[in-house]
Short mmCIF file of C-alpha atoms and ligand atoms in Angstrom, two decimals:
data_model
loop_
_atom_site.label_atom_id
_atom_site.label_comp_id
_atom_site.label_asym_id
_atom_site.label_seq_id
_atom_site.Cartn_x
_atom_site.Cartn_y
_atom_site.Cartn_z
CA MET A 1 -3.86 -74.68 142.78
CA SER A 2 -3.95 -73.63 139.15
CA PHE A 3 -1.29 -73.64 136.44
CA GLY A 4 0.34 -70.69 138.20
CA ASN A 5 1.12 -72.94 141.15
CA VAL A 6 2.76 -75.75 139.22
CA LEU A 7 6.40 -76.17 140.22
CA GLY A 8 8.70 -76.07 137.19
CA HIS A 9 7.59 -77.52 133.84
CA VAL A 10 7.43 -74.01 132.41
CA GLN A 11 7.42 -75.03 128.75
CA ALA A 12 4.88 -77.82 129.16
CA VAL A 13 2.51 -75.59 131.08
CA GLU A 14 2.91 -72.73 128.63
CA LYS A 15 2.02 -74.98 125.68
CA LEU A 16 -1.19 -76.08 127.39
CA ARG A 17 -2.08 -72.61 128.55
CA ARG A 18 -1.62 -71.26 125.04
CA ALA A 19 -3.77 -74.02 123.57
CA VAL A 20 -6.65 -73.10 125.92
CA ARG A 21 -6.21 -69.38 125.28
CA ARG A 22 -6.33 -69.83 121.53
CA ASP A 23 -9.01 -72.46 121.77
CA ARG A 24 -6.86 -74.87 119.83
CA ILE A 25 -7.17 -77.97 121.91
CA ALA A 26 -5.95 -81.23 120.44
CA HIS A 27 -8.09 -84.35 120.88
CA SER A 28 -5.27 -86.24 122.49
CA TYR A 29 -2.07 -85.44 124.32
CA LEU A 30 0.84 -87.57 125.41
CA PHE A 31 2.64 -86.35 128.55
CA THR A 32 6.01 -88.04 128.93
CA GLY A 33 8.48 -87.97 131.80
CA GLU A 34 9.56 -89.81 134.95
CA GLU A 35 6.97 -91.08 137.36
CA GLY A 36 6.14 -88.72 140.21
CA ILE A 37 7.31 -85.70 138.28
CA GLY A 38 3.92 -83.98 138.17
CA ARG A 39 2.38 -85.04 134.84
CA ARG A 40 -0.93 -86.07 136.38
CA TRP A 41 -1.06 -82.92 138.45
CA VAL A 42 -0.57 -80.75 135.36
CA ALA A 43 -3.20 -82.79 133.48
CA LEU A 44 -5.69 -81.98 136.24
CA GLN A 45 -4.84 -78.27 136.08
CA PHE A 46 -5.40 -78.51 132.33
CA ALA A 47 -8.83 -80.08 132.93
CA LYS A 48 -9.64 -77.24 135.32
CA ALA A 49 -8.58 -74.57 132.83
CA LEU A 50 -10.77 -76.23 130.19
CA ASN A 51 -13.82 -76.28 132.43
CA CYS A 52 -13.51 -73.30 134.78
CA LEU A 53 -16.82 -71.49 135.27
CA GLU A 54 -15.45 -68.19 136.52
CA PRO A 55 -15.90 -65.70 133.67
CA THR A 56 -13.34 -63.20 134.91
CA VAL A 57 -10.50 -65.70 134.88
CA GLU A 58 -8.06 -65.28 132.05
CA PRO A 59 -8.39 -68.01 129.38
CA GLY A 60 -5.81 -70.69 129.97
CA GLU A 61 -6.10 -70.35 133.75
CA SER A 62 -8.48 -71.68 136.36
CA CYS A 63 -9.93 -69.89 139.37
CA ASP A 64 -9.64 -72.70 141.96
CA ARG A 65 -12.88 -71.43 143.51
CA CYS A 66 -15.79 -72.26 141.21
CA LEU A 67 -17.81 -75.46 141.52
CA SER A 68 -16.05 -77.05 138.53
CA CYS A 69 -12.54 -76.33 139.85
CA LYS A 70 -13.49 -77.56 143.30
CA LYS A 71 -15.00 -80.76 141.96
CA ILE A 72 -11.90 -81.50 139.90
CA ASP A 73 -9.65 -80.82 142.89
CA GLY A 74 -11.83 -83.11 144.96
CA GLY A 75 -11.75 -85.85 142.34
CA ILE A 76 -15.54 -85.85 141.93
CA HIS A 77 -16.11 -84.06 138.63
CA PRO A 78 -18.15 -86.43 136.45
CA ASP A 79 -16.40 -85.31 133.27
CA VAL A 80 -12.85 -85.75 134.46
CA VAL A 81 -11.99 -89.41 134.32
CA LEU A 82 -8.77 -90.83 135.69
CA LEU A 83 -7.89 -94.22 134.33
CA GLN A 84 -5.23 -95.94 136.45
CA PRO A 85 -3.91 -99.47 136.21
CA GLU A 86 -5.60 -101.73 138.73
CA ALA A 87 -2.63 -104.01 139.25
CA GLN A 88 0.48 -103.54 137.17
CA THR A 89 -1.19 -102.96 133.81
CA LEU A 90 -4.34 -101.35 132.48
CA LYS A 91 -7.15 -103.83 131.95
CA VAL A 92 -9.22 -104.19 128.80
CA GLN A 93 -12.46 -103.64 130.66
CA GLN A 94 -11.17 -100.35 132.08
CA VAL A 95 -10.54 -99.00 128.60
CA ARG A 96 -13.87 -100.37 127.32
CA GLN A 97 -15.67 -98.61 130.15
CA MET A 98 -13.89 -95.39 129.29
CA GLN A 99 -14.95 -95.76 125.67
CA ASN A 100 -18.58 -96.23 126.66
CA GLU A 101 -18.52 -93.11 128.76
CA LEU A 102 -16.88 -91.10 126.03
CA ALA A 103 -19.79 -91.84 123.70
CA PHE A 104 -21.95 -89.37 125.67
CA ARG A 105 -21.69 -85.61 125.80
CA PRO A 106 -20.06 -84.19 128.93
CA TYR A 107 -22.50 -84.17 131.86
CA GLU A 108 -21.80 -80.69 133.10
CA GLY A 109 -18.42 -79.49 131.83
CA ARG A 110 -17.41 -77.97 128.51
CA LYS A 111 -14.88 -80.70 127.86
CA ARG A 112 -14.60 -84.20 129.10
CA VAL A 113 -11.02 -84.95 130.04
CA CYS A 114 -9.84 -88.51 130.28
CA ILE A 115 -6.42 -89.01 131.85
CA VAL A 116 -4.87 -92.41 131.19
CA THR A 117 -1.96 -92.99 133.57
CA ALA A 118 0.66 -95.64 132.77
CA ALA A 119 -0.29 -95.66 129.09
CA ASP A 120 3.05 -97.37 128.49
CA ARG A 121 1.94 -100.34 130.55
CA MET A 122 -0.79 -101.62 128.32
CA ALA A 123 -1.17 -105.04 126.81
CA PRO A 124 -0.70 -104.84 123.00
CA ASN A 125 -4.35 -105.67 122.26
CA MET A 126 -5.33 -102.79 124.52
CA SER A 127 -3.28 -100.33 122.53
CA ASN A 128 -5.41 -101.25 119.53
CA ILE A 129 -8.62 -100.62 121.43
CA LEU A 130 -7.31 -97.27 122.57
CA LEU A 131 -6.15 -96.47 119.06
CA LYS A 132 -9.72 -96.77 117.85
CA THR A 133 -10.79 -94.05 120.26
CA LEU A 134 -7.90 -91.85 119.20
CA GLU A 135 -8.73 -92.37 115.53
CA GLU A 136 -12.34 -91.34 115.97
CA PRO A 137 -12.19 -88.96 118.90
CA PRO A 138 -15.60 -88.18 120.39
CA LEU A 139 -16.53 -84.49 120.31
CA HIS A 140 -15.92 -82.44 123.47
CA THR A 141 -13.34 -84.92 124.66
CA VAL A 142 -9.66 -84.54 125.44
CA ILE A 143 -7.60 -87.62 126.13
CA VAL A 144 -4.33 -87.23 128.04
CA LEU A 145 -2.02 -90.24 128.04
CA LEU A 146 0.80 -90.36 130.59
CA ALA A 147 3.89 -92.41 129.81
CA GLY A 148 7.50 -92.63 130.88
CA HIS A 149 9.06 -92.25 127.48
CA PRO A 150 7.61 -91.72 123.98
CA GLY A 151 9.62 -94.74 122.82
CA LEU A 152 7.38 -96.97 124.94
CA ILE A 153 4.25 -95.97 123.01
CA LEU A 154 3.18 -97.57 119.73
CA PRO A 155 4.04 -95.25 116.82
CA THR A 156 0.44 -95.41 115.60
CA ILE A 157 -0.72 -93.97 118.92
CA LEU A 158 2.16 -91.52 119.15
CA SER A 159 1.31 -90.04 115.76
CA ARG A 160 -2.17 -89.14 116.94
CA CYS A 161 -1.14 -87.31 120.08
CA ARG A 162 0.36 -83.93 120.74
CA LEU A 163 3.56 -84.65 122.63
CA ILE A 164 4.31 -82.68 125.81
CA ARG A 165 7.60 -83.54 127.48
CA PHE A 166 8.17 -83.19 131.21
CA THR A 167 11.80 -82.93 132.26
CA PRO A 168 13.14 -83.55 135.79
CA LEU A 169 12.97 -80.58 138.13
CA PRO A 170 16.28 -78.94 139.12
CA LEU A 171 17.42 -80.51 142.42
CA PRO A 172 17.45 -77.17 144.30
CA SER A 173 13.74 -76.75 143.41
CA VAL A 174 12.97 -80.17 144.90
CA ARG A 175 15.05 -79.32 147.98
CA ASP A 176 13.28 -75.99 148.50
CA TRP A 177 9.89 -77.62 148.02
CA LEU A 178 10.66 -80.24 150.66
CA MET A 179 11.85 -77.61 153.11
CA LYS A 180 8.83 -75.40 152.52
CA ASN A 181 6.10 -78.01 152.29
CA ARG A 182 7.41 -80.80 154.54
CA GLY A 183 9.28 -78.67 157.05
CA MET A 184 12.51 -80.61 156.49
CA SER A 185 15.93 -79.46 157.57
CA GLU A 186 18.20 -78.38 154.76
CA ALA A 187 20.46 -81.43 155.15
CA ASP A 188 17.53 -83.88 154.95
CA ALA A 189 15.90 -82.03 152.06
CA ARG A 190 19.15 -81.98 150.14
CA LEU A 191 19.69 -85.69 150.64
CA LEU A 192 16.19 -86.58 149.48
CA ALA A 193 16.37 -84.18 146.54
CA GLY A 194 19.59 -85.91 145.52
CA LEU A 195 17.82 -89.26 145.53
CA SER A 196 14.74 -87.96 143.77
CA GLY A 197 16.02 -87.72 140.20
CA GLY A 198 14.18 -84.38 140.02
CA SER A 199 10.79 -85.81 140.96
CA ILE A 200 8.86 -84.65 144.02
CA GLY A 201 6.86 -87.88 143.99
CA LYS A 202 10.04 -89.96 144.14
CA ALA A 203 11.45 -87.80 146.93
CA LEU A 204 8.34 -88.38 149.04
CA GLU A 205 8.42 -92.08 148.26
CA LYS A 206 11.99 -92.32 149.53
CA GLU A 207 11.40 -90.21 152.61
CA GLU A 208 11.15 -93.14 154.99
CA GLN A 209 13.66 -95.33 153.22
CA ALA A 210 16.36 -92.63 153.08
CA GLY A 211 16.86 -92.58 156.83
CA LYS A 212 17.55 -96.32 156.89
CA ILE A 213 20.22 -96.50 154.20
CA PRO A 214 23.67 -96.98 155.80
CA ARG A 215 25.22 -94.28 153.67
CA ALA A 216 28.49 -93.95 155.60
CA GLU A 217 29.15 -97.65 155.12
CA LEU A 218 28.19 -97.52 151.45
CA LEU A 219 30.66 -94.70 150.98
CA LYS A 220 33.60 -96.15 152.84
CA ASP A 221 33.30 -99.80 152.05
CA TRP A 222 31.48 -99.90 148.71
CA VAL A 223 31.39 -97.15 146.05
CA GLY A 224 34.13 -95.09 147.64
CA ALA A 225 36.46 -98.03 148.42
CA LYS A 226 39.53 -97.67 146.27
CA ALA A 227 40.95 -101.13 146.97
CA PHE A 228 38.27 -103.69 146.25
CA THR A 229 38.66 -107.42 146.75
CA LEU A 230 36.74 -110.48 145.58
CA GLU A 231 35.65 -111.13 149.18
CA LYS A 232 34.25 -107.64 149.36
CA MET A 233 32.42 -108.17 146.13
CA GLU A 234 30.77 -111.33 147.44
CA LYS A 235 29.79 -109.60 150.64
CA TRP A 236 28.12 -106.75 148.78
CA VAL A 237 26.31 -109.03 146.35
CA ASP A 238 24.77 -110.65 149.44
CA ILE A 239 23.96 -107.42 151.23
CA LEU A 240 22.62 -105.28 148.41
CA PRO A 241 18.89 -105.65 147.75
CA SER A 242 17.82 -108.07 145.03
CA GLN A 243 14.58 -106.18 144.46
CA ARG A 244 15.04 -104.15 141.29
CA GLU A 245 13.53 -100.89 142.55
CA ASP A 246 15.47 -101.01 145.83
CA LEU A 247 18.70 -101.74 144.04
CA ILE A 248 18.13 -98.79 141.71
CA SER A 249 17.68 -96.58 144.79
CA ILE A 250 20.93 -97.79 146.32
CA LEU A 251 22.81 -97.29 143.06
CA GLY A 252 21.33 -93.78 143.01
CA VAL A 253 22.69 -93.18 146.50
CA GLY A 254 26.06 -94.53 145.30
CA ILE A 255 26.16 -92.01 142.45
CA GLY A 256 25.28 -89.20 144.87
CA LEU A 257 28.08 -90.22 147.23
CA LEU A 258 30.62 -90.33 144.41
CA ARG A 259 29.40 -86.97 143.18
CA ASP A 260 29.98 -85.48 146.64
CA LEU A 261 33.43 -87.03 146.77
CA LEU A 262 34.20 -85.48 143.40
CA LEU A 263 32.91 -82.08 144.51
CA ALA A 264 35.03 -82.21 147.66
CA LYS A 265 38.02 -83.08 145.50
CA VAL A 266 37.69 -80.25 142.99
CA MET A 267 35.94 -77.51 144.95
CA GLU A 268 36.82 -77.93 148.60
CA ASP A 269 33.31 -76.68 149.22
CA GLY A 270 30.76 -78.81 151.03
CA SER A 271 27.85 -76.43 150.55
CA LYS A 272 26.62 -78.11 147.40
CA SER A 273 26.93 -81.68 148.57
CA ILE A 274 23.92 -83.99 148.84
CA HIS A 275 25.22 -85.87 151.87
CA SER A 276 26.32 -82.84 153.83
CA ASP A 277 26.28 -84.85 157.08
CA LEU A 278 29.10 -87.07 155.76
CA VAL A 279 31.62 -84.29 155.13
CA GLU A 280 34.11 -85.81 157.58
CA GLU A 281 33.96 -89.28 156.02
CA ILE A 282 34.28 -87.80 152.54
CA THR A 283 37.29 -85.70 153.53
CA GLY A 284 38.85 -88.82 155.03
CA ILE A 285 38.99 -90.74 151.77
CA LYS A 286 39.18 -88.11 149.05
CA GLU A 287 42.98 -88.17 148.90
CA GLN A 288 42.93 -91.80 147.76
CA TRP A 289 41.11 -90.81 144.63
CA SER A 290 41.94 -89.00 141.40
CA VAL A 291 39.29 -86.94 139.62
CA LEU A 292 39.47 -89.23 136.61
CA GLY A 293 39.12 -92.32 138.77
CA LEU A 294 35.98 -90.91 140.39
CA LEU A 295 34.44 -89.94 137.07
CA HIS A 296 35.13 -93.43 135.82
CA ARG A 297 33.46 -95.06 138.79
CA MET A 298 30.44 -92.77 138.54
CA GLU A 299 30.06 -93.75 134.91
CA GLU A 300 30.19 -97.45 135.83
CA VAL A 301 27.54 -97.11 138.51
CA SER A 302 25.31 -95.09 136.13
CA GLN A 303 25.66 -97.72 133.44
CA THR A 304 24.75 -100.45 135.92
CA MET A 305 21.71 -98.50 137.04
CA LEU A 306 20.60 -98.12 133.42
CA ALA A 307 21.08 -101.85 132.84
CA VAL A 308 19.06 -102.77 135.94
CA ARG A 309 16.37 -100.32 134.92
CA SER A 310 16.06 -101.88 131.49
CA ASN A 311 15.50 -105.31 133.03
CA ALA A 312 18.98 -106.77 132.77
CA ASN A 313 19.80 -109.50 135.32
CA ALA A 314 20.45 -107.33 138.37
CA THR A 315 22.92 -109.64 140.12
CA LEU A 316 24.99 -110.14 136.98
CA ALA A 317 25.10 -106.42 136.25
CA LEU A 318 26.18 -105.73 139.82
CA GLU A 319 28.86 -108.42 139.76
CA ALA A 320 30.25 -107.17 136.46
CA MET A 321 30.51 -103.67 137.87
CA MET A 322 32.28 -104.70 141.05
CA LEU A 323 34.54 -107.15 139.22
CA SER A 324 35.90 -104.20 137.26
CA TRP A 325 36.61 -102.49 140.60
CA VAL A 326 38.51 -105.56 141.81
CA LYS A 327 40.67 -105.42 138.70
CA GLY A 328 41.25 -101.73 139.41
ZN1 LIG B 1 -12.85 -72.29 138.27
#
Protein backbone atom coordinates (compact mmCIF):
# COMPACT_ATOMS: atom_id res chain seq x y z
CA MET A 1 0.00 0.00 0.00
CA SER A 2 1.78 3.13 -1.16
CA PHE A 3 0.66 6.75 -1.39
CA GLY A 4 -1.49 5.76 -4.37
CA ASN A 5 -3.62 3.62 -2.07
CA VAL A 6 -4.28 6.24 0.58
CA LEU A 7 -7.99 7.04 0.82
CA GLY A 8 -8.64 10.77 0.50
CA HIS A 9 -6.17 13.32 1.89
CA VAL A 10 -5.24 14.32 -1.65
CA GLN A 11 -3.60 17.62 -0.76
CA ALA A 12 -1.63 16.26 2.18
CA VAL A 13 -0.32 13.35 0.16
CA GLU A 14 0.55 15.54 -2.79
CA LYS A 15 2.61 17.88 -0.60
CA LEU A 16 4.64 14.96 0.73
CA ARG A 17 5.02 13.33 -2.64
CA ARG A 18 6.26 16.58 -4.12
CA ALA A 19 8.75 17.06 -1.30
CA VAL A 20 10.26 13.62 -1.98
CA ARG A 21 10.30 14.18 -5.74
CA ARG A 22 12.11 17.47 -5.41
CA ASP A 23 14.28 16.18 -2.63
CA ARG A 24 13.18 19.02 -0.40
CA ILE A 25 12.39 17.20 2.78
CA ALA A 26 11.87 19.25 5.92
CA HIS A 27 13.45 18.06 9.16
CA SER A 28 10.14 18.02 10.94
CA TYR A 29 6.50 17.80 10.03
CA LEU A 30 3.34 18.29 12.02
CA PHE A 31 0.35 16.25 10.80
CA THR A 32 -2.89 17.55 12.32
CA GLY A 33 -6.40 16.12 12.20
CA GLU A 34 -8.86 13.92 14.08
CA GLU A 35 -7.71 10.66 15.57
CA GLY A 36 -8.19 7.62 13.36
CA ILE A 37 -8.24 9.71 10.21
CA GLY A 38 -5.12 8.17 8.69
CA ARG A 39 -2.26 10.47 9.73
CA ARG A 40 -0.07 7.65 10.99
CA TRP A 41 -0.79 5.58 7.92
CA VAL A 42 0.27 8.43 5.63
CA ALA A 43 3.40 9.01 7.75
CA LEU A 44 4.36 5.38 7.18
CA GLN A 45 3.82 5.70 3.42
CA PHE A 46 6.03 8.79 3.56
CA ALA A 47 8.74 6.78 5.35
CA LYS A 48 8.46 4.13 2.64
CA ALA A 49 8.76 6.67 -0.17
CA LEU A 50 11.86 8.11 1.52
CA ASN A 51 13.54 4.74 1.82
CA CYS A 52 12.29 2.63 -1.09
CA LEU A 53 15.07 0.58 -2.70
CA GLU A 54 13.39 -0.09 -6.03
CA PRO A 55 15.19 2.09 -8.58
CA THR A 56 12.43 2.03 -11.18
CA VAL A 57 9.84 3.49 -8.84
CA GLU A 58 8.98 7.09 -9.50
CA PRO A 59 10.40 9.46 -6.84
CA GLY A 60 7.74 10.26 -4.30
CA GLU A 61 6.29 6.76 -4.49
CA SER A 62 7.15 3.42 -2.95
CA CYS A 63 7.12 -0.01 -4.54
CA ASP A 64 5.58 -2.02 -1.68
CA ARG A 65 7.79 -4.95 -2.70
CA CYS A 66 11.40 -4.19 -1.78
CA LEU A 67 12.93 -5.21 1.53
CA SER A 68 12.69 -1.66 2.91
CA CYS A 69 8.99 -1.26 2.04
CA LYS A 70 8.21 -4.70 3.44
CA LYS A 71 10.06 -4.02 6.68
CA ILE A 72 8.22 -0.73 7.17
CA ASP A 73 4.88 -2.40 6.46
CA GLY A 74 5.78 -5.10 8.94
CA GLY A 75 6.82 -2.58 11.59
CA ILE A 76 10.37 -3.96 11.79
CA HIS A 77 12.45 -1.39 9.92
CA PRO A 78 15.18 -0.25 12.33
CA ASP A 79 15.12 3.32 11.00
CA VAL A 80 11.41 3.90 11.28
CA VAL A 81 10.58 4.62 14.88
CA LEU A 82 7.04 4.95 16.16
CA LEU A 83 6.76 6.75 19.45
CA GLN A 84 3.37 6.17 21.08
CA PRO A 85 2.18 7.19 24.53
CA GLU A 86 2.45 4.31 26.96
CA ALA A 87 -0.50 5.33 29.08
CA GLN A 88 -2.30 8.57 28.37
CA THR A 89 0.75 10.75 27.77
CA LEU A 90 4.21 10.41 26.30
CA LYS A 91 6.86 9.74 28.91
CA VAL A 92 10.13 11.61 29.28
CA GLN A 93 12.18 8.45 28.98
CA GLN A 94 10.49 7.59 25.68
CA VAL A 95 11.58 10.90 24.17
CA ARG A 96 15.08 10.59 25.69
CA GLN A 97 15.44 7.16 24.13
CA MET A 98 14.37 8.55 20.79
CA GLN A 99 16.95 11.31 21.10
CA ASN A 100 19.70 8.80 21.81
CA GLU A 101 18.79 6.79 18.75
CA LEU A 102 18.67 9.85 16.56
CA ALA A 103 22.29 10.63 17.39
CA PHE A 104 23.40 7.76 15.11
CA ARG A 105 23.24 7.55 11.36
CA PRO A 106 20.40 5.44 9.95
CA TYR A 107 21.22 1.72 10.16
CA GLU A 108 20.16 0.74 6.70
CA GLY A 109 17.78 3.35 5.27
CA ARG A 110 18.46 6.67 3.58
CA LYS A 111 16.41 8.56 6.14
CA ARG A 112 15.47 7.78 9.66
CA VAL A 113 11.84 8.61 10.23
CA CYS A 114 10.56 9.14 13.72
CA ILE A 115 6.78 9.34 14.08
CA VAL A 116 5.59 10.81 17.37
CA THR A 117 1.90 10.06 17.86
CA ALA A 118 -0.16 12.12 20.33
CA ALA A 119 2.37 14.95 20.27
CA ASP A 120 -0.38 17.11 21.77
CA ARG A 121 -0.45 14.93 24.87
CA MET A 122 2.96 15.74 26.23
CA ALA A 123 3.87 17.10 29.61
CA PRO A 124 5.20 20.69 29.26
CA ASN A 125 8.75 19.73 30.27
CA MET A 126 8.69 17.11 27.52
CA SER A 127 7.86 19.68 24.89
CA ASN A 128 11.10 21.41 25.83
CA ILE A 129 13.10 18.23 25.45
CA LEU A 130 11.54 17.63 22.06
CA LEU A 131 12.14 21.23 21.08
CA LYS A 132 15.86 20.70 21.54
CA THR A 133 15.80 17.91 18.97
CA LEU A 134 13.79 20.05 16.58
CA GLU A 135 16.19 22.96 17.02
CA GLU A 136 19.24 20.87 16.21
CA PRO A 137 17.84 18.20 13.93
CA PRO A 138 20.22 15.27 13.39
CA LEU A 139 21.21 14.71 9.76
CA HIS A 140 19.29 12.08 7.79
CA THR A 141 16.36 12.33 10.16
CA VAL A 142 12.75 13.31 9.59
CA ILE A 143 10.50 13.80 12.57
CA VAL A 144 6.73 13.57 12.06
CA LEU A 145 4.58 14.80 14.93
CA LEU A 146 0.90 13.82 14.98
CA ALA A 147 -1.55 16.04 16.83
CA GLY A 148 -5.27 16.75 16.88
CA HIS A 149 -5.07 20.46 16.30
CA PRO A 150 -2.17 22.87 15.73
CA GLY A 151 -3.53 24.99 18.59
CA LEU A 152 -2.58 22.21 21.01
CA ILE A 153 1.11 22.44 20.13
CA LEU A 154 3.51 24.96 21.67
CA PRO A 155 4.16 27.81 19.21
CA THR A 156 7.92 27.25 19.53
CA ILE A 157 7.47 23.69 18.28
CA LEU A 158 4.90 24.67 15.67
CA SER A 159 7.25 27.21 14.13
CA ARG A 160 9.84 24.52 13.47
CA CYS A 161 7.55 22.10 11.69
CA ARG A 162 6.03 22.01 8.26
CA LEU A 163 2.30 21.83 8.86
CA ILE A 164 0.24 19.25 6.96
CA ARG A 165 -3.48 19.31 7.69
CA PHE A 166 -5.68 16.24 7.42
CA THR A 167 -9.37 16.94 7.00
CA PRO A 168 -12.20 14.45 7.66
CA LEU A 169 -13.02 12.13 4.78
CA PRO A 170 -16.35 12.67 2.99
CA LEU A 171 -18.94 10.36 4.60
CA PRO A 172 -19.71 8.51 1.32
CA SER A 173 -15.99 7.58 1.09
CA VAL A 174 -16.11 6.10 4.60
CA ARG A 175 -19.34 4.27 3.74
CA ASP A 176 -17.89 2.82 0.53
CA TRP A 177 -14.71 1.78 2.33
CA LEU A 178 -16.70 -0.07 5.00
CA MET A 179 -18.79 -1.85 2.38
CA LYS A 180 -15.76 -2.82 0.32
CA ASN A 181 -13.32 -3.71 3.08
CA ARG A 182 -15.62 -4.96 5.86
CA GLY A 183 -18.35 -6.46 3.72
CA MET A 184 -21.02 -4.38 5.45
CA SER A 185 -24.52 -3.84 4.14
CA GLU A 186 -25.21 -0.37 2.84
CA ALA A 187 -27.50 0.48 5.77
CA ASP A 188 -24.90 -0.54 8.37
CA ALA A 189 -22.06 1.18 6.53
CA ARG A 190 -24.06 4.36 6.23
CA LEU A 191 -24.90 4.37 9.92
CA LEU A 192 -21.29 3.85 10.96
CA ALA A 193 -20.02 6.42 8.46
CA GLY A 194 -22.48 8.88 9.97
CA LEU A 195 -21.03 8.26 13.41
CA SER A 196 -17.44 8.34 12.23
CA GLY A 197 -16.93 12.08 11.80
CA GLY A 198 -15.09 11.22 8.57
CA SER A 199 -12.57 8.92 10.22
CA ILE A 200 -12.21 5.25 9.27
CA GLY A 201 -10.53 4.55 12.60
CA LYS A 202 -13.51 5.98 14.50
CA ALA A 203 -15.96 4.03 12.36
CA LEU A 204 -14.19 0.77 13.19
CA GLU A 205 -14.02 1.70 16.85
CA LYS A 206 -17.78 2.22 16.93
CA GLU A 207 -18.61 -0.91 14.96
CA GLU A 208 -19.57 -2.97 17.98
CA GLN A 209 -21.07 -0.13 19.96
CA ALA A 210 -23.31 1.08 17.11
CA GLY A 211 -25.47 -2.03 17.16
CA LYS A 212 -26.24 -1.56 20.85
CA ILE A 213 -27.39 2.05 20.79
CA PRO A 214 -31.20 2.24 21.13
CA ARG A 215 -31.51 4.68 18.27
CA ALA A 216 -35.28 4.44 17.83
CA GLU A 217 -35.78 5.37 21.46
CA LEU A 218 -33.24 8.19 21.26
CA LEU A 219 -35.12 9.58 18.30
CA LYS A 220 -38.63 9.35 19.64
CA ASP A 221 -38.14 10.12 23.27
CA TRP A 222 -34.99 12.25 23.36
CA VAL A 223 -33.59 14.43 20.54
CA GLY A 224 -36.69 14.15 18.38
CA ALA A 225 -39.21 14.69 21.20
CA LYS A 226 -40.94 17.98 20.60
CA ALA A 227 -42.64 18.19 23.99
CA PHE A 228 -40.02 17.75 26.68
CA THR A 229 -40.73 17.69 30.40
CA LEU A 230 -38.59 18.03 33.51
CA GLU A 231 -39.30 14.37 34.35
CA LYS A 232 -38.02 13.38 30.95
CA MET A 233 -34.93 15.44 31.47
CA GLU A 234 -34.17 13.69 34.76
CA LYS A 235 -34.71 10.31 33.20
CA TRP A 236 -32.28 11.05 30.39
CA VAL A 237 -29.64 12.50 32.69
CA ASP A 238 -29.74 9.15 34.49
CA ILE A 239 -29.73 7.01 31.37
CA LEU A 240 -27.17 8.79 29.23
CA PRO A 241 -23.57 7.69 29.78
CA SER A 242 -21.46 9.75 32.17
CA GLN A 243 -18.25 8.67 30.45
CA ARG A 244 -17.13 11.59 28.29
CA GLU A 245 -16.26 9.59 25.16
CA ASP A 246 -19.49 7.57 25.29
CA LEU A 247 -21.56 10.68 25.77
CA ILE A 248 -19.89 12.33 22.78
CA SER A 249 -20.81 9.26 20.70
CA ILE A 250 -24.45 9.45 21.78
CA LEU A 251 -24.61 13.17 21.06
CA GLY A 252 -23.15 12.35 17.64
CA VAL A 253 -25.94 9.84 17.09
CA GLY A 254 -28.42 12.52 18.19
CA ILE A 255 -27.12 14.96 15.58
CA GLY A 256 -27.34 12.25 12.91
CA LEU A 257 -30.95 11.48 13.85
CA LEU A 258 -31.92 15.16 13.72
CA ARG A 259 -30.15 15.50 10.40
CA ASP A 260 -32.20 12.61 8.99
CA LEU A 261 -35.37 14.16 10.35
CA LEU A 262 -34.46 17.41 8.64
CA LEU A 263 -33.70 15.64 5.36
CA ALA A 264 -37.03 13.83 5.48
CA LYS A 265 -38.73 17.16 6.10
CA VAL A 266 -37.19 19.08 3.22
CA MET A 267 -36.44 16.39 0.64
CA GLU A 268 -38.91 13.57 1.13
CA ASP A 269 -36.03 11.34 0.11
CA GLY A 270 -34.67 8.70 2.44
CA SER A 271 -31.78 7.67 0.21
CA LYS A 272 -29.31 10.00 1.85
CA SER A 273 -30.25 9.29 5.43
CA ILE A 274 -27.78 7.81 7.92
CA HIS A 275 -30.38 5.82 9.83
CA SER A 276 -32.15 4.41 6.81
CA ASP A 277 -33.68 1.62 8.91
CA LEU A 278 -35.65 4.20 10.93
CA VAL A 279 -37.51 5.75 7.99
CA GLU A 280 -40.89 4.80 9.45
CA GLU A 281 -40.17 6.30 12.87
CA ILE A 282 -38.81 9.46 11.26
CA THR A 283 -41.86 9.84 9.03
CA GLY A 284 -44.04 9.39 12.10
CA ILE A 285 -42.74 12.46 13.90
CA LYS A 286 -41.57 14.81 11.18
CA GLU A 287 -44.88 16.69 11.01
CA GLN A 288 -44.44 17.87 14.60
CA TRP A 289 -41.35 19.77 13.61
CA SER A 290 -40.54 22.91 11.65
CA VAL A 291 -37.30 23.17 9.69
CA LEU A 292 -36.16 26.05 11.86
CA GLY A 293 -36.95 24.15 15.04
CA LEU A 294 -34.86 21.20 13.86
CA LEU A 295 -31.93 23.40 12.87
CA HIS A 296 -32.09 25.01 16.27
CA ARG A 297 -32.03 21.70 18.09
CA MET A 298 -29.15 20.42 15.97
CA GLU A 299 -27.19 23.52 16.85
CA GLU A 300 -27.85 22.97 20.56
CA VAL A 301 -26.72 19.36 20.46
CA SER A 302 -23.58 20.35 18.49
CA GLN A 303 -22.74 23.05 21.01
CA THR A 304 -23.17 20.58 23.86
CA MET A 305 -20.91 18.09 22.12
CA LEU A 306 -18.25 20.78 21.70
CA ALA A 307 -18.55 21.72 25.37
CA VAL A 308 -18.20 18.09 26.50
CA ARG A 309 -15.26 17.64 24.18
CA SER A 310 -13.47 20.63 25.63
CA ASN A 311 -13.80 19.20 29.14
CA ALA A 312 -16.82 21.10 30.40
CA ASN A 313 -18.81 19.36 33.15
CA ALA A 314 -20.71 16.82 31.06
CA THR A 315 -23.79 16.53 33.28
CA LEU A 316 -24.20 20.29 33.56
CA ALA A 317 -23.84 20.77 29.82
CA LEU A 318 -26.41 18.06 29.19
CA GLU A 319 -28.85 19.48 31.71
CA ALA A 320 -28.53 22.98 30.28
CA MET A 321 -29.29 21.65 26.82
CA MET A 322 -32.36 19.69 27.85
CA LEU A 323 -33.61 22.48 30.10
CA SER A 324 -33.81 24.68 27.02
CA TRP A 325 -35.92 21.95 25.38
CA VAL A 326 -38.27 21.91 28.38
CA LYS A 327 -38.75 25.65 28.02
CA GLY A 328 -39.46 25.08 24.32
ZN1 LIG B 1 10.14 -0.24 -2.02
